[in-house]
Coordinates of C-alpha atoms in Angstrom, one line a residue:
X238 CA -21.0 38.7 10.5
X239 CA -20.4 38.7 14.0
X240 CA -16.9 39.2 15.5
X241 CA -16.6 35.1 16.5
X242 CA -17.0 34.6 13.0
X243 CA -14.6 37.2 11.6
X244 CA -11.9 36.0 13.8
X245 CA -12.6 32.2 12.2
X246 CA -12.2 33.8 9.1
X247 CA -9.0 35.9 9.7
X248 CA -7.2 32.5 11.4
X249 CA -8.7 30.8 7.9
X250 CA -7.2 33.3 5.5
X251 CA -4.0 33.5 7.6
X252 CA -3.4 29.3 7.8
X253 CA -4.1 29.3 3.7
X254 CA -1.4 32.3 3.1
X255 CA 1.2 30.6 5.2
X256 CA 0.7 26.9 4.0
X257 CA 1.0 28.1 0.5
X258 CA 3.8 30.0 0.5
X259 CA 5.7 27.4 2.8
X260 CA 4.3 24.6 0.5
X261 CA 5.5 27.0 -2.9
X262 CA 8.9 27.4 -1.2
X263 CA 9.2 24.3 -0.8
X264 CA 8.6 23.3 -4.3
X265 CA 10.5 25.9 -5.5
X266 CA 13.6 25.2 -3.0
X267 CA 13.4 21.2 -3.2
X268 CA 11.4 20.3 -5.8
X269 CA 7.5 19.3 -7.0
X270 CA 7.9 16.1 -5.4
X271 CA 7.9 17.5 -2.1
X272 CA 4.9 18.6 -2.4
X273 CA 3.0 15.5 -3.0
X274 CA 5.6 14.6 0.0
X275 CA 3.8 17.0 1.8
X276 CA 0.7 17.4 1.0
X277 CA -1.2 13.9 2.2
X278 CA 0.4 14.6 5.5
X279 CA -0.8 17.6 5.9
X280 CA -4.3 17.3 4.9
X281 CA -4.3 13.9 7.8
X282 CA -2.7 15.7 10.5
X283 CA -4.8 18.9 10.0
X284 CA -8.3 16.5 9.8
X285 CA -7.1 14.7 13.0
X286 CA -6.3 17.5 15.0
X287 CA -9.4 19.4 13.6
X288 CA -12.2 17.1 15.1
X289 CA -12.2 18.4 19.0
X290 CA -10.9 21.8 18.0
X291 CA -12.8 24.9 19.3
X292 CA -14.3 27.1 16.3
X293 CA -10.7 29.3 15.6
X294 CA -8.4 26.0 15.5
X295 CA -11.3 24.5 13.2
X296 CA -10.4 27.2 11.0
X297 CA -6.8 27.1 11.3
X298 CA -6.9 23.6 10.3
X299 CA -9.4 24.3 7.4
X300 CA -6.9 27.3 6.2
X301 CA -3.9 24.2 6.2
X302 CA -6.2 22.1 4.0
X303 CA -7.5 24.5 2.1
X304 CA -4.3 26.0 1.1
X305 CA -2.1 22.8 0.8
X306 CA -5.1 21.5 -1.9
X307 CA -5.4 24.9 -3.7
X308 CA -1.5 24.6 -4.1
X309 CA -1.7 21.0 -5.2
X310 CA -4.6 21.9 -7.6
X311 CA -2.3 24.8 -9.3
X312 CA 0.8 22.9 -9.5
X313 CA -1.6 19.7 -11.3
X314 CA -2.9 21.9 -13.4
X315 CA 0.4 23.7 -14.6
X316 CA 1.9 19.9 -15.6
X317 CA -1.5 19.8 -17.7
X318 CA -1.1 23.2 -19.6
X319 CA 3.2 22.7 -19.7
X320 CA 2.4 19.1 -21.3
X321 CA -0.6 21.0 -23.5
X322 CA 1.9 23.5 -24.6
X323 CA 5.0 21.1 -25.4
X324 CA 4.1 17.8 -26.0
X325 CA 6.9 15.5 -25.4
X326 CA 8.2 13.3 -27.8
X327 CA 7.7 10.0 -26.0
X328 CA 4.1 11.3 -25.3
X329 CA 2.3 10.6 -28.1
X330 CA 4.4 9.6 -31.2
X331 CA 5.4 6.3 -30.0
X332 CA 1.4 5.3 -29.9
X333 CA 0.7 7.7 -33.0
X334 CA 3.4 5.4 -34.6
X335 CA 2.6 2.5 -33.6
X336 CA -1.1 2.7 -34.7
X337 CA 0.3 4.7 -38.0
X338 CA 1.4 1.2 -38.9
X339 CA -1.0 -0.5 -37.9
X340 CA -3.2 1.8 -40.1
X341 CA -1.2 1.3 -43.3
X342 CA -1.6 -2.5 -43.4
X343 CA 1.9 -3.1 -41.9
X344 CA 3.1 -5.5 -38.8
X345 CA 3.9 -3.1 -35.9
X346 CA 5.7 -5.9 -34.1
X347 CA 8.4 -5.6 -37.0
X348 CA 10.8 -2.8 -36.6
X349 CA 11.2 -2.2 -40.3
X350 CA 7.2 -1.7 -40.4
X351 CA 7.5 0.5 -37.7
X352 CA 10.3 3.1 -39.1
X353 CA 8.6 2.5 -42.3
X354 CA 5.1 4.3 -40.9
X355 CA 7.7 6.7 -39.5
X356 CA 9.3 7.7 -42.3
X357 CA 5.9 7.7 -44.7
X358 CA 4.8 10.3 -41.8
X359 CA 7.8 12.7 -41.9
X360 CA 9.0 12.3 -38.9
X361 CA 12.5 13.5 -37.4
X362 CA 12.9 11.7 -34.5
X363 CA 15.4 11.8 -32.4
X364 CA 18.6 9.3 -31.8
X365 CA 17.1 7.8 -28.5
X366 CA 13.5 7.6 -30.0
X367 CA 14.9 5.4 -33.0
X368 CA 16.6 3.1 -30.8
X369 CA 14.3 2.5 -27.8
X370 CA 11.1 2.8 -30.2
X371 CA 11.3 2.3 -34.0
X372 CA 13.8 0.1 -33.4
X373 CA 11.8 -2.2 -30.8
X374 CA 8.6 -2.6 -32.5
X375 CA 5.4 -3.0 -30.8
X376 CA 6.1 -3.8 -27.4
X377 CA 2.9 -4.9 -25.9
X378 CA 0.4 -7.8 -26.4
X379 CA -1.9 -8.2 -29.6
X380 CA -5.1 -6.7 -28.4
X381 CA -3.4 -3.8 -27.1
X382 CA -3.1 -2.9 -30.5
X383 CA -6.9 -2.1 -31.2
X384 CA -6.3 0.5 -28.6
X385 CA -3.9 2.5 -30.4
X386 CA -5.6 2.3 -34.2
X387 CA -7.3 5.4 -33.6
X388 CA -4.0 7.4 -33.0
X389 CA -3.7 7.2 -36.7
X390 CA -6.8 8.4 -38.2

């Protein structure tokens, strides 16, 4: 590799480092959210500026990219395994119930149908989950439904 080339790479490397640790600090400091505040405007600015750059500010630009996706990647994939690992309980019960219902013959517009597939299923759901889901019924149109029948096996 020649020493044009190594210096690309260096300014690479070195634009990657920084944007993901001032992007991490960031998240850490304020928030996820500033990241996906961040990140679009980052990736536009650095494409714009990159297209009559000379070969090193190509690479600085690249390294801003490259590093502001790499830390957008990470931080999407550690909401995957979090919501892998605990699955919230608005995640999947209220469909799982829902279809549960559906499944045993019941009407899962009818709240007592509802808390009935909940309590056949063993179920301890919270206070809030009663009252903004068992208690509500099906909330969405008829077809929907076929949707959600395979939630319940």
């Amino acid at each position: 590799m020649n020493p044009e080339h190594r210096r690309e790479w260096a300014y690479g490397l070195l634009a990657f480092a920084v944007t993901g640790g001032v992007f991490a600090g960031l998240g850490l400091v304020a928030g996820p959210a500033v990241l996906y505040l961040l990140f679009p405007p980052a990736v536009l600015l650095a494409y714009a500026a990159r297209a009559g750059a000379a070969p090193t500010r190509r690479a600085l630009f690249d390294g801003v990219v490259l590093g502001a996706a790499a830390l957008f990647v990470a931080r999407a994939v550690s909401v995957v395994l979090l919501n892998i690992r605990l699955i919230e309980e608005w995640d999947f019960q209220a469909f799982w119930v829902w279809g549960r219902a559906a499944a045993m013959g019941l009407n899962p517009y009818l709240p007592e149908s509802v808390a009935q597939a909940s309590a056949a299923s063993g179920m301890q759901p919270s206070q809030l989950f009663v009252d903004q889901v068992l208690a509500a019924g099906f909330p969405y149109p008829p077809p929907t439904m076929l949707l959600l029948r395979p939630f319940a096996g």
